């Protein structure tokens, strides 16, 4: 079967950490409200010289170094983001230039909000199949602090900044690989952008999105498992979009699953949209918890509305 295997990860986080306590001095909120409703305790915000592209370049550089590949071996570069600093050049093109990826390597941004990394992985597999080549760089990066209204307590406590990157190899092995994607146009989550005219900060109908998420997460997981013929027991890790700890807990209960399999790190990152899944993959790899040969499911859901799931194997 042709499919992708994960061979290396990288990550980049802004130095500045913002605690719930700090936010509670700026808006009418509390550490107690934020932790019990979301599981979030701290998040990172970009400094003046940082943005989604600078984070993407750092994460991608690290993933490339860890893969042991040269830049000339990368055959496509895809960046998932909804907070690109510029409309053009895309973040992916900025990565292409910074890492000296070859000119034959297509580079493009994908905006599927919090499902962006899954969409990007599917697009990378498609590009390698269409154009040839073995290795793809897929990045998720966000500077959501730039899109938020710092006075809106219903959103400013939720989001954070960061980037994660993955190098995938397209192989003909029997390693499991499948992707499922979906979309339903809806502005329950809406954001202008720093480079768009009439920029407007993020707004979200939290309750409606929560209902959507607790439905989309188990359905996407079920669909992508079906496509591989695997079941939950065959997975070592389920890496979900890190929007809210309660959404993952709900899914675990619904599936009667082992909660230890469902990685969570929103406590120290908040919701980093397209970056949340690759940042989590990188943490798992860096901490030695992700082992070669393990099979992972990644599930995204969020703005668009969009959703998706991917299953692949880690092969260092
Ligand atoms: O990344 C894309 C996917 N995103 C998601 O999946 C997010 C899904 N939604 C959620 O995670 C949750 O809906 C939230 C965390 C956003 C909100 O939690 P909730 O339990 O749905 O709270 P709520 O919006 O219903 O608000 C409950 C109360 C309200 O007060 P009243 O009307 O009951 O008096 C809010 O005004 O909490 C109030 N509230 C706050 N209070 C303290 C809202 N934000 C805050 C805050 N601090 N930061």
Tab-separated table of N, CA and C and ligand atoms in Angstrom, residues 23 27-34 36-40 82 113-115 144 152-159 189 204-214 241-247 271-274 276 301-306, ligand 1:
chain	number	residue	atom	x	y	z
A	23	UNK	N	-3.816	36.563	32.757
A	23	UNK	CA	-5.004	36.964	31.986
A	23	UNK	C	-6.103	37.495	32.900
A	27	UNK	N	-8.701	40.616	32.003
A	27	UNK	CA	-10.148	40.476	31.742
A	27	UNK	C	-10.801	39.810	32.946
A	28	UNK	N	-12.134	39.868	32.978
A	28	UNK	CA	-12.885	39.315	34.107
A	28	UNK	C	-12.954	37.788	33.981
A	29	UNK	N	-11.877	37.124	34.413
A	29	UNK	CA	-11.833	35.663	34.374
A	29	UNK	C	-11.037	35.183	35.575
A	30	UNK	N	-10.850	33.867	35.688
A	30	UNK	CA	-10.081	33.337	36.818
A	30	UNK	C	-9.394	32.051	36.381
A	31	UNK	N	-8.314	31.719	37.086
A	31	UNK	CA	-7.617	30.461	36.820
A	31	UNK	C	-8.600	29.294	36.989
A	32	UNK	N	-9.446	29.393	37.983
A	32	UNK	CA	-10.407	28.324	38.277
A	32	UNK	C	-11.358	28.107	37.084
A	33	UNK	N	-11.916	29.214	36.524
A	33	UNK	CA	-12.846	29.092	35.385
A	33	UNK	C	-12.119	28.460	34.201
A	34	UNK	N	-10.940	28.968	33.892
A	34	UNK	CA	-10.245	28.508	32.672
A	34	UNK	C	-9.830	27.039	32.808
A	36	UNK	N	-11.050	24.628	34.833
A	36	UNK	CA	-12.141	23.651	34.906
A	36	UNK	C	-12.912	23.564	33.591
A	37	UNK	N	-13.039	24.687	32.857
A	37	UNK	CA	-13.808	24.650	31.600
A	37	UNK	C	-12.995	24.143	30.427
A	38	UNK	N	-11.646	24.289	30.492
A	38	UNK	CA	-10.849	23.983	29.291
A	38	UNK	C	-9.644	23.082	29.540
A	39	UNK	N	-9.130	23.064	30.758
A	39	UNK	CA	-7.879	22.330	31.030
A	39	UNK	C	-6.634	23.147	30.713
A	40	UNK	N	-6.818	24.409	30.301
A	40	UNK	CA	-5.664	25.251	29.919
A	40	UNK	C	-5.121	26.007	31.142
A	82	UNK	N	-3.830	29.511	9.812
A	82	UNK	CA	-4.860	30.518	9.542
A	82	UNK	C	-4.358	31.885	9.969
A	113	UNK	N	-8.067	25.665	9.214
A	113	UNK	CA	-8.099	25.971	10.654
A	113	UNK	C	-7.519	24.806	11.459
A	114	UNK	N	-8.261	24.331	12.455
A	114	UNK	CA	-7.699	23.344	13.391
A	114	UNK	C	-7.532	21.959	12.772
A	115	UNK	N	-8.117	21.736	11.594
A	115	UNK	CA	-7.911	20.463	10.890
A	115	UNK	C	-6.764	20.577	9.888
A	144	UNK	N	-1.918	32.954	16.940
A	144	UNK	CA	-3.321	33.332	17.176
A	144	UNK	C	-3.449	34.537	18.105
A	152	UNK	N	-11.708	40.268	24.973
A	152	UNK	CA	-12.841	39.336	24.878
A	152	UNK	C	-12.511	38.063	25.669
A	153	UNK	N	-13.066	37.976	26.870
A	153	UNK	CA	-12.700	36.848	27.742
A	153	UNK	C	-13.173	35.501	27.200
A	154	UNK	N	-14.184	35.536	26.301
A	154	UNK	CA	-14.697	34.263	25.803
A	154	UNK	C	-13.726	33.620	24.802
A	155	UNK	N	-12.772	34.381	24.282
A	155	UNK	CA	-11.788	33.792	23.357
A	155	UNK	C	-10.337	33.969	23.808
A	156	UNK	N	-10.025	35.114	24.458
A	156	UNK	CA	-8.595	35.398	24.691
A	156	UNK	C	-7.952	34.423	25.664
A	157	UNK	N	-8.733	33.694	26.431
A	157	UNK	CA	-8.139	32.732	27.371
A	157	UNK	C	-7.842	31.387	26.698
A	158	UNK	N	-8.343	31.213	25.477
A	158	UNK	CA	-8.305	29.887	24.861
A	158	UNK	C	-7.061	29.634	24.008
A	159	UNK	N	-6.626	30.679	23.283
A	159	UNK	CA	-5.687	30.434	22.190
A	159	UNK	C	-4.231	30.728	22.540
A	189	UNK	N	-17.038	29.754	13.991
A	189	UNK	CA	-15.744	30.352	14.379
A	189	UNK	C	-15.389	31.296	13.239
A	204	UNK	N	-16.243	33.199	18.452
A	204	UNK	CA	-16.630	31.780	18.413
A	204	UNK	C	-17.912	31.562	19.198
A	205	UNK	N	-18.832	30.821	18.587
A	205	UNK	CA	-20.017	30.357	19.311
A	205	UNK	C	-19.570	29.075	20.031
A	206	UNK	N	-19.001	29.261	21.224
A	206	UNK	CA	-18.333	28.167	21.932
A	206	UNK	C	-19.205	26.942	22.116
A	207	UNK	N	-20.452	27.160	22.517
A	207	UNK	CA	-21.328	26.003	22.803
A	207	UNK	C	-21.629	25.213	21.531
A	208	UNK	N	-21.909	25.946	20.423
A	208	UNK	CA	-22.197	25.263	19.155
A	208	UNK	C	-20.965	24.494	18.683
A	209	UNK	N	-19.793	25.095	18.837
A	209	UNK	CA	-18.567	24.423	18.380
A	209	UNK	C	-18.275	23.215	19.277
A	210	UNK	N	-18.550	23.340	20.558
A	210	UNK	CA	-18.360	22.210	21.475
A	210	UNK	C	-19.231	21.023	21.021
A	211	UNK	N	-20.507	21.314	20.713
A	211	UNK	CA	-21.417	20.233	20.269
A	211	UNK	C	-20.904	19.604	18.984
A	212	UNK	N	-20.452	20.453	18.058
A	212	UNK	CA	-19.889	19.956	16.790
A	212	UNK	C	-18.666	19.070	17.065
A	213	UNK	N	-17.794	19.533	17.968
A	213	UNK	CA	-16.522	18.829	18.214
A	213	UNK	C	-16.757	17.448	18.826
A	214	UNK	N	-17.660	17.353	19.790
A	214	UNK	CA	-17.846	16.046	20.441
A	214	UNK	C	-18.517	15.036	19.506
A	241	UNK	N	-6.848	17.329	18.155
A	241	UNK	CA	-6.714	18.782	18.270
A	241	UNK	C	-6.970	19.178	19.723
A	242	UNK	N	-6.091	20.038	20.248
A	242	UNK	CA	-6.101	20.351	21.688
A	242	UNK	C	-6.925	21.619	21.966
A	243	UNK	N	-8.236	21.532	21.756
A	243	UNK	CA	-9.082	22.720	21.965
A	243	UNK	C	-9.530	22.820	23.413
A	244	UNK	N	-9.893	21.670	23.973
A	244	UNK	CA	-10.501	21.673	25.301
A	244	UNK	C	-10.403	20.259	25.854
A	245	UNK	N	-9.868	20.149	27.050
A	245	UNK	CA	-9.689	18.841	27.670
A	245	UNK	C	-11.029	18.078	27.760
A	246	UNK	N	-12.113	18.832	27.984
A	246	UNK	CA	-13.425	18.175	28.156
A	246	UNK	C	-13.900	17.516	26.860
A	247	UNK	N	-13.486	18.044	25.707
A	247	UNK	CA	-13.890	17.428	24.425
A	247	UNK	C	-13.230	16.055	24.301
A	271	UNK	N	-5.112	26.414	22.894
A	271	UNK	CA	-5.527	25.943	21.579
A	271	UNK	C	-4.665	26.649	20.520
A	272	UNK	N	-3.816	25.880	19.843
A	272	UNK	CA	-2.947	26.482	18.814
A	272	UNK	C	-3.401	26.080	17.408
A	273	UNK	N	-4.679	25.821	17.248
A	273	UNK	CA	-5.289	25.537	15.944
A	273	UNK	C	-4.440	24.547	15.125
A	274	UNK	N	-4.028	24.934	13.919
A	274	UNK	CA	-3.333	23.976	13.037
A	274	UNK	C	-2.028	23.456	13.622
A	276	UNK	N	-1.595	22.521	16.771
A	276	UNK	CA	-1.726	21.719	17.998
A	276	UNK	C	-1.331	20.251	17.787
A	301	UNK	N	-10.456	19.053	14.237
A	301	UNK	CA	-11.828	19.562	14.081
A	301	UNK	C	-11.789	21.043	14.418
A	302	UNK	N	-12.590	21.829	13.722
A	302	UNK	CA	-12.600	23.246	14.079
A	302	UNK	C	-13.118	24.134	12.975
A	303	UNK	N	-12.541	25.341	12.922
A	303	UNK	CA	-13.046	26.409	12.058
A	303	UNK	C	-13.234	25.955	10.630
A	304	UNK	N	-14.267	26.488	10.044
A	304	UNK	CA	-14.577	26.159	8.647
A	304	UNK	C	-16.074	25.985	8.372
A	305	UNK	N	-16.705	25.074	9.044
A	305	UNK	CA	-16.171	24.035	9.920
A	305	UNK	C	-15.451	22.956	9.112
A	306	UNK	N	-14.418	22.397	9.687
A	306	UNK	CA	-13.679	21.324	9.024
A	306	UNK	C	-13.387	20.220	10.038
B	1	LIG	O1	-10.309	25.082	17.935
B	1	LIG	C1	-11.546	24.987	17.302
B	1	LIG	C2	-12.465	24.148	18.048
B	1	LIG	N1	-12.869	24.859	19.230
B	1	LIG	C3	-13.504	24.211	20.168
B	1	LIG	O2	-13.693	23.034	20.041
B	1	LIG	C4	-14.037	24.990	21.359
B	1	LIG	C5	-15.376	24.444	21.767
B	1	LIG	N2	-15.992	25.180	22.867
B	1	LIG	C6	-15.499	25.165	24.121
B	1	LIG	O3	-14.457	24.601	24.367
B	1	LIG	C7	-16.303	25.815	25.219
B	1	LIG	O4	-17.600	26.121	24.730
B	1	LIG	C8	-15.660	27.112	25.789
B	1	LIG	C9	-14.417	26.754	26.595
B	1	LIG	C10	-15.270	28.037	24.644
B	1	LIG	C11	-16.636	27.830	26.711
B	1	LIG	O5	-17.065	26.940	27.746
B	1	LIG	P1	-18.616	26.796	28.095
B	1	LIG	O6	-18.718	25.859	29.216
B	1	LIG	O7	-19.321	26.448	26.819
B	1	LIG	O8	-18.977	28.241	28.594
B	1	LIG	P2	-20.042	29.289	28.011
B	1	LIG	O9	-19.524	29.917	26.768
B	1	LIG	O10	-21.381	28.669	27.977
B	1	LIG	O11	-20.037	30.343	29.164
B	1	LIG	C12	-20.523	30.021	30.482
B	1	LIG	C13	-20.424	31.255	31.334
B	1	LIG	C14	-21.083	32.488	30.695
B	1	LIG	O12	-21.643	33.247	31.737
B	1	LIG	P3	-23.220	33.156	32.031
B	1	LIG	O13	-23.897	33.562	30.762
B	1	LIG	O14	-23.477	31.726	32.415
B	1	LIG	O15	-23.393	34.134	33.161
B	1	LIG	C15	-19.916	33.236	30.097
B	1	LIG	O16	-20.152	34.616	30.004
B	1	LIG	O17	-19.058	31.596	31.520
B	1	LIG	C16	-18.836	32.956	31.116
B	1	LIG	N3	-17.491	33.042	30.565
B	1	LIG	C17	-16.419	33.241	31.350
B	1	LIG	N4	-16.279	33.406	32.672
B	1	LIG	C18	-15.039	33.567	33.168
B	1	LIG	C19	-17.090	32.929	29.274
B	1	LIG	N5	-15.761	33.052	29.208
B	1	LIG	C20	-15.319	33.239	30.478
B	1	LIG	C21	-14.046	33.428	31.032
B	1	LIG	N6	-13.952	33.579	32.373
B	1	LIG	N7	-12.917	33.432	30.304
